[in-house]
CSV table of C-alpha atoms in Angstrom, one decimal:
chain,number,residue,atom,x,y,z
Z,1,MET,CA,0.2,3.9,-27.1
Z,2,ALA,CA,0.4,6.3,-24.4
Z,3,ASP,CA,2.9,9.1,-25.8
Z,4,PHE,CA,5.2,9.6,-22.8
Z,5,ASP,CA,7.6,11.5,-24.4
Z,6,ALA,CA,4.8,14.1,-25.3
Z,7,LEU,CA,3.8,14.7,-22.1
Z,8,GLU,CA,7.3,14.5,-20.8
Z,9,THR,CA,8.0,17.8,-22.9
Z,10,GLU,CA,4.1,18.7,-21.2
Z,11,LEU,CA,5.3,19.1,-17.7
Z,12,ASN,CA,8.9,19.8,-18.5
Z,13,ALA,CA,7.0,23.3,-19.4
Z,14,LYS,CA,5.1,23.8,-16.3
Z,15,GLY,CA,7.8,22.7,-13.4
Z,16,THR,CA,11.1,22.0,-12.3
Z,17,ARG,CA,11.5,18.4,-13.3
Z,18,ILE,CA,12.9,16.3,-9.8
Z,19,VAL,CA,12.3,12.9,-11.5
Z,20,TYR,CA,10.1,12.0,-14.5
Z,21,MET,CA,10.5,7.9,-15.7
Z,22,VAL,CA,8.6,5.3,-17.2
Z,23,LYS,CA,8.7,1.7,-15.5
Z,24,HIS,CA,8.1,-1.2,-14.8
Z,25,THR,CA,7.9,-2.0,-19.8
Z,26,GLU,CA,5.1,1.6,-19.5
Z,27,ASN,CA,2.9,0.2,-16.8
Z,28,VAL,CA,4.0,2.2,-14.4
Z,29,VAL,CA,4.6,6.3,-15.0
Z,30,VAL,CA,6.2,8.5,-12.3
Z,31,PHE,CA,5.9,12.4,-12.0
Z,32,TYR,CA,7.8,14.9,-9.4
Z,33,TYR,CA,8.1,18.4,-10.8
Z,34,ASN,CA,8.3,21.0,-8.2
Z,35,ASP,CA,8.0,25.2,-9.1
Z,36,ILE,CA,3.8,24.3,-10.5
Z,37,GLN,CA,2.3,27.0,-10.5
Z,38,ASP,CA,-1.3,25.4,-11.9
Z,39,THR,CA,-3.3,23.9,-9.6
Z,40,LYS,CA,-2.8,20.5,-9.1
Z,41,GLN,CA,-6.4,19.5,-11.0
Z,42,ALA,CA,-5.0,21.5,-14.1
Z,43,MET,CA,-2.5,19.0,-13.9
Z,44,ASP,CA,-4.3,16.1,-12.7
Z,45,ALA,CA,-6.1,16.9,-16.5
Z,46,LEU,CA,-3.3,17.0,-18.4
Z,47,VAL,CA,-1.8,14.1,-17.0
Z,48,GLN,CA,-4.6,11.9,-17.5
Z,49,SER,CA,-5.2,13.5,-21.1
Z,50,TYR,CA,-1.5,11.4,-22.4
Z,51,LEU,CA,-2.3,8.3,-20.1
Z,52,THR,CA,-6.2,7.6,-20.7
Z,53,ASN,CA,-5.7,4.2,-19.4
Z,54,TYR,CA,-4.9,4.7,-16.6
Z,55,THR,CA,-5.3,5.2,-13.0
Z,56,VAL,CA,-3.3,8.6,-11.7
Z,57,THR,CA,-2.3,9.3,-7.3
Z,58,SER,CA,-1.2,12.7,-7.2
Z,59,THR,CA,-0.4,15.3,-4.5
Z,60,LEU,CA,0.8,18.5,-5.3
Z,61,GLU,CA,2.4,20.4,-1.9
Z,62,ASN,CA,4.0,23.5,-1.7
Z,63,GLY,CA,3.9,23.2,-5.9
Z,64,GLU,CA,5.7,19.9,-5.6
Z,65,TYR,CA,3.5,17.6,-7.6
Z,66,LYS,CA,4.0,14.9,-7.2
Z,67,GLY,CA,2.5,11.4,-7.8
Z,68,ASP,CA,2.2,8.1,-10.6
Z,69,ALA,CA,-0.2,6.8,-13.5
Z,70,THR,CA,-0.4,3.1,-13.2
Z,71,ILE,CA,-2.4,0.7,-15.5
L,1,MET,CA,-4.1,-28.6,34.5
L,2,ILE,CA,-1.7,-27.3,31.7
L,3,ASN,CA,-3.0,-25.5,28.9
L,4,SER,CA,-1.7,-25.8,25.5
L,5,ASN,CA,-3.2,-23.4,23.6
L,6,ILE,CA,-1.1,-20.5,25.6
L,7,LEU,CA,1.9,-19.9,23.4
L,8,ALA,CA,4.5,-17.6,24.3
L,9,GLY,CA,3.6,-15.1,20.8
L,10,MET,CA,0.8,-14.1,23.1
L,11,ILE,CA,2.6,-12.7,26.1
L,12,GLY,CA,1.3,-8.7,25.3
L,13,GLN,CA,-1.7,-9.0,24.0
L,14,GLN,CA,-5.7,-9.6,24.5
L,15,LEU,CA,-7.4,-13.0,24.3
L,16,SER,CA,-11.1,-12.5,23.8
L,17,VAL,CA,-11.7,-16.7,23.9
L,18,ALA,CA,-12.9,-17.9,26.2
L,19,GLY,CA,-10.0,-20.2,27.6
L,20,GLY,CA,-7.1,-18.8,25.5
L,21,CYS,CA,-5.8,-18.1,22.1
L,22,ALA,CA,-5.6,-20.9,19.2
L,23,SER,CA,-2.5,-22.7,18.7
L,24,ILE,CA,-0.5,-22.0,15.8
L,25,THR,CA,-0.8,-24.4,13.3
L,26,ASN,CA,2.3,-23.2,11.5
L,27,THR,CA,-0.3,-22.6,7.5
L,28,THR,CA,0.1,-19.4,5.3
L,29,SER,CA,-3.0,-19.5,3.6
L,30,THR,CA,-3.9,-16.0,1.0
L,31,PHE,CA,-7.0,-14.5,1.7
L,32,ILE,CA,-6.9,-11.1,-0.5
L,33,SER,CA,-6.6,-12.1,-4.0
L,34,GLY,CA,-8.7,-10.8,-6.4
L,35,SER,CA,-8.1,-7.4,-9.9
L,36,GLY,CA,-6.9,-4.5,-8.6
L,37,THR,CA,-4.8,-1.6,-9.4
L,38,VAL,CA,-0.8,-1.9,-8.5
L,39,LEU,CA,0.1,0.9,-5.8
L,40,HIS,CA,2.5,2.2,-4.8
L,41,TYR,CA,0.3,2.9,-1.6
L,42,VAL,CA,-1.0,0.0,-0.1
L,43,PRO,CA,0.0,-1.0,2.3
L,44,LEU,CA,2.8,1.5,2.9
L,45,THR,CA,4.2,3.2,0.8
L,46,GLY,CA,8.2,3.8,-0.4
L,47,TYR,CA,7.4,7.2,-2.9
L,48,TYR,CA,6.3,9.4,0.1
L,49,ARG,CA,7.8,9.7,3.6
L,50,TYR,CA,3.7,9.9,5.8
L,51,GLY,CA,1.8,6.9,5.3
L,52,LEU,CA,-1.2,5.2,6.8
L,53,ASN,CA,-3.0,2.6,5.7
L,54,VAL,CA,-6.3,1.1,7.3
L,55,TRP,CA,-8.3,-2.2,6.2
L,56,LEU,CA,-11.6,-4.6,7.2
L,57,MET,CA,-11.8,-8.2,7.0
L,58,THR,CA,-14.6,-10.3,7.7
L,59,ALA,CA,-15.1,-13.5,9.7
L,60,SER,CA,-16.5,-15.2,6.4
L,61,GLU,CA,-13.2,-14.2,5.1
L,62,LEU,CA,-10.9,-15.4,7.8
L,63,GLY,CA,-12.9,-18.4,9.2
L,64,SER,CA,-12.7,-20.0,12.5
L,65,ALA,CA,-10.1,-19.0,15.8
L,66,LYS,CA,-6.9,-18.2,15.3
L,67,GLN,CA,-3.1,-17.5,16.4
L,68,PHE,CA,-1.7,-14.7,13.2
L,69,THR,CA,1.8,-14.8,13.2
L,70,GLY,CA,2.6,-12.9,9.8
L,71,LEU,CA,2.1,-11.8,7.0
L,72,GLU,CA,2.7,-11.6,3.2
L,73,LEU,CA,2.6,-8.7,0.4
L,74,SER,CA,2.2,-9.4,-2.8
L,75,LYS,CA,5.0,-6.9,-5.0
L,76,ALA,CA,3.9,-6.3,-8.3
L,77,TYR,CA,7.7,-5.7,-9.8
L,78,THR,CA,11.1,-6.5,-9.0
L,79,GLU,CA,12.9,-2.8,-7.9
L,80,PRO,CA,16.1,-2.1,-8.1
L,81,SER,CA,17.1,-3.1,-4.7
L,82,GLY,CA,15.8,-4.8,-1.1
L,83,MET,CA,14.4,-2.1,0.7
L,84,THR,CA,14.1,-1.5,4.7
L,85,HIS,CA,10.9,0.2,6.1
L,86,ASN,CA,12.0,1.4,9.7
L,87,ASN,CA,9.5,3.2,12.0
L,88,GLN,CA,6.6,1.1,10.8
L,89,THR,CA,3.6,-0.2,13.5
L,90,LEU,CA,0.9,-2.3,12.1
L,91,LYS,CA,-2.4,-3.3,14.7
L,92,MET,CA,-5.1,-5.7,15.1
L,93,TYR,CA,-8.2,-5.2,16.3
L,94,HIS,CA,-11.1,-6.7,16.6
L,95,THR,CA,-15.0,-5.1,15.4
L,96,THR,CA,-18.5,-5.4,15.0
L,97,ALA,CA,-18.0,-3.1,12.1
L,98,SER,CA,-18.8,-5.1,8.9
L,99,THR,CA,-17.9,-1.6,6.2
L,100,LEU,CA,-15.6,0.6,7.5
L,101,PRO,CA,-16.9,4.6,8.8
L,102,ALA,CA,-16.6,7.6,5.3
L,103,THR,CA,-14.1,8.4,7.3
L,104,ILE,CA,-11.1,6.6,9.6
L,105,ASN,CA,-10.3,8.5,12.6
L,106,THR,CA,-7.0,7.9,14.5
L,107,SER,CA,-6.2,10.0,17.7
L,108,GLY,CA,-3.7,10.3,19.6
L,109,THR,CA,0.5,11.0,17.7
L,110,PHE,CA,1.5,9.4,15.1
L,111,GLY,CA,3.4,6.5,15.0
L,112,SER,CA,3.8,4.1,17.4
L,113,ALA,CA,0.9,5.7,19.6
L,114,LEU,CA,-1.6,6.4,17.1
L,115,THR,CA,-5.3,4.2,18.0
L,116,LEU,CA,-8.5,3.5,16.6
L,117,THR,CA,-10.1,2.6,19.6
L,118,GLY,CA,-12.4,4.8,20.8
L,119,ALA,CA,-11.4,6.9,17.8
L,120,ASN,CA,-15.2,6.2,15.2
L,121,ALA,CA,-18.7,6.1,16.9
L,122,GLY,CA,-18.9,3.8,13.6
L,123,LEU,CA,-15.9,1.6,14.1
L,124,THR,CA,-16.0,0.1,17.8
L,125,VAL,CA,-12.5,-1.6,18.1
L,126,THR,CA,-11.8,-3.6,20.8
L,127,ASP,CA,-8.0,-6.3,21.6
L,128,GLU,CA,-5.8,-3.2,19.8
L,129,THR,CA,-3.0,-5.7,19.3
L,130,THR,CA,0.2,-5.1,17.8
L,131,VAL,CA,2.1,-7.1,15.7
L,132,LEU,CA,4.7,-4.8,14.2
L,133,ASN,CA,6.8,-2.5,15.4
L,134,GLY,CA,10.0,-1.3,14.1
L,135,SER,CA,11.2,-3.1,10.3
L,136,PHE,CA,10.1,-4.7,7.6
L,137,TYR,CA,12.0,-5.4,5.0
L,138,HIS,CA,11.9,-7.0,1.6
L,139,SER,CA,14.1,-8.2,-1.3
L,140,ALA,CA,14.0,-6.7,-5.0
L,141,GLY,CA,12.4,-9.3,-7.0
L,142,ALA,CA,8.2,-8.4,-7.6
L,143,GLY,CA,6.4,-11.7,-5.7
L,144,TRP,CA,6.0,-12.4,-1.7
L,145,LYS,CA,7.4,-10.5,1.0
L,146,SER,CA,6.9,-11.9,4.4
L,147,MET,CA,6.6,-11.5,7.9
L,148,THR,CA,6.9,-12.4,11.3
L,149,PHE,CA,4.7,-10.8,14.0
L,150,GLY,CA,5.8,-9.3,17.1
L,151,THR,CA,3.2,-10.1,18.5
L,152,ASN,CA,0.7,-12.7,18.1
L,153,PHE,CA,-2.9,-11.4,17.4
L,154,CYS,CA,-5.2,-13.8,18.9
L,155,TYR,CA,-8.7,-13.5,16.0
L,156,ASN,CA,-10.8,-15.4,18.0
L,157,GLY,CA,-13.5,-17.0,14.9
L,158,THR,CA,-16.7,-14.4,15.3
L,159,ASP,CA,-15.3,-11.0,15.0
L,160,ASN,CA,-14.4,-8.8,11.5
L,161,VAL,CA,-11.4,-7.7,12.2
L,162,VAL,CA,-10.0,-4.1,11.4
L,163,PHE,CA,-5.4,-3.6,10.7
L,164,MET,CA,-3.5,0.1,10.5
L,165,TRP,CA,-0.7,0.3,9.2
L,166,ILE,CA,1.7,3.5,9.9
L,167,ASN,CA,4.5,5.0,7.7
L,168,ASN,CA,6.5,7.0,9.8
L,169,ALA,CA,8.7,8.7,7.2
L,170,GLY,CA,10.9,4.9,8.0
L,171,TYR,CA,11.5,4.8,3.8
L,172,TYR,CA,12.2,6.9,1.4
L,173,ASP,CA,13.5,7.0,-2.6
L,174,VAL,CA,11.5,8.5,-5.3
L,175,SER,CA,13.6,5.8,-7.4
L,176,ASN,CA,12.9,2.5,-5.6
L,177,TYR,CA,9.9,2.3,-4.0
L,178,PRO,CA,7.4,-0.8,-3.8
L,179,TYR,CA,4.9,-1.2,-5.4
L,180,TRP,CA,2.0,-3.1,-4.2
L,181,ASP,CA,-0.9,-5.7,-5.6
L,182,THR,CA,-4.5,-5.2,-4.3
L,183,ASP,CA,-8.2,-6.4,-4.9
L,184,SER,CA,-10.7,-3.5,-5.8
L,185,THR,CA,-13.7,-6.6,-6.4
L,186,SER,CA,-17.0,-5.7,-4.2
L,187,ALA,CA,-14.8,-7.7,-1.8
L,188,SER,CA,-12.8,-4.8,-0.9
L,189,SER,CA,-16.5,-2.4,-1.1
L,190,GLN,CA,-16.0,0.1,1.5
L,191,LYS,CA,-12.9,-2.2,3.4
L,192,GLY,CA,-10.0,0.0,3.1
L,193,GLY,CA,-8.8,3.4,3.2
L,194,SER,CA,-4.8,5.6,2.7
L,195,ASP,CA,-3.3,8.5,3.0
L,196,TYR,CA,0.0,9.6,1.7
L,197,SER,CA,2.5,12.7,2.9
L,198,ASP,CA,6.1,14.4,2.8
L,199,SER,CA,4.9,16.9,5.3
L,200,SER,CA,3.5,15.6,7.7
L,201,GLY,CA,1.5,12.4,9.5
L,202,MET,CA,-2.1,11.8,8.5
L,203,THR,CA,-5.0,11.7,11.2
L,204,SER,CA,-7.7,9.6,9.0
L,205,VAL,CA,-8.9,8.7,5.5
L,206,SER,CA,-10.8,8.7,3.3
L,207,ARG,CA,-12.2,4.9,3.1
L,208,SER,CA,-12.3,3.3,-0.6
L,209,ASN,CA,-12.6,0.0,-2.3
L,210,VAL,CA,-9.3,-0.8,-1.9
L,211,ARG,CA,-7.7,-3.7,0.6
L,212,PRO,CA,-4.0,-5.5,-0.4
L,213,HIS,CA,-3.2,-8.8,-1.3
L,214,LEU,CA,-2.5,-10.5,1.9
L,215,LYS,CA,-1.7,-13.9,2.7
L,216,LEU,CA,-1.9,-14.9,6.6
L,217,LYS,CA,0.4,-16.7,8.8
L,218,TYR,CA,-1.5,-18.8,11.5
């Protein structure tokens, strides 16, 4: 069982939340943060560590980390 | 002699079938439906402003010559409301290539002028037809979502077919956007490619093994 709240807490510590949403009976996690200082690889690894069975797709452009995870 | 195979929807498209295009049969069939991941960006996204999707279908999948008049996409989830994606362009081509190249290049300005014609040494395409240049609306609920082509595609029954879907900042809402069912079985191996961005359109996409679930009307 994925810990969505813990992931949200971790992401909130990395930047400014625009969207964090768990939807469609937990089949989709949407995340969109700005003011991110980390690399895309580091952010993806963080998300994937909490959502191990999900497929994570994302972009990081101009400090904006944006993507989703689906299962 | 009256050729009853030449119908109004064929105006403006190139014909590859001797004697005209196949007749419209008012049939809708499922052509891609295998197991895969639900994705927001195949074949078009509302979570990002720009997107480009390319996919290939084989003659063995498509069967005999047909006049394609529309398609349906499989929306995976019910969203808060329906959506109108403006500035959408969908082009179809014939090709003898059986898979897409590792990088699928385009030429021309991003938007309705973007083309695959002459852009890839490993993907020779012909009979470019702009089947959609405008808006695509789908209602809020999950299920198959229908589009009628503005110009029909005359499939010759022999070659493979390439689709290119251009999303030019037509719809954007990070809280209300669609997810689509996709196929990533061996049937889609090396037959897909997609990219998306908030900053600008793209001139190429990398090949993937993913295609959207698809019904075609003919």
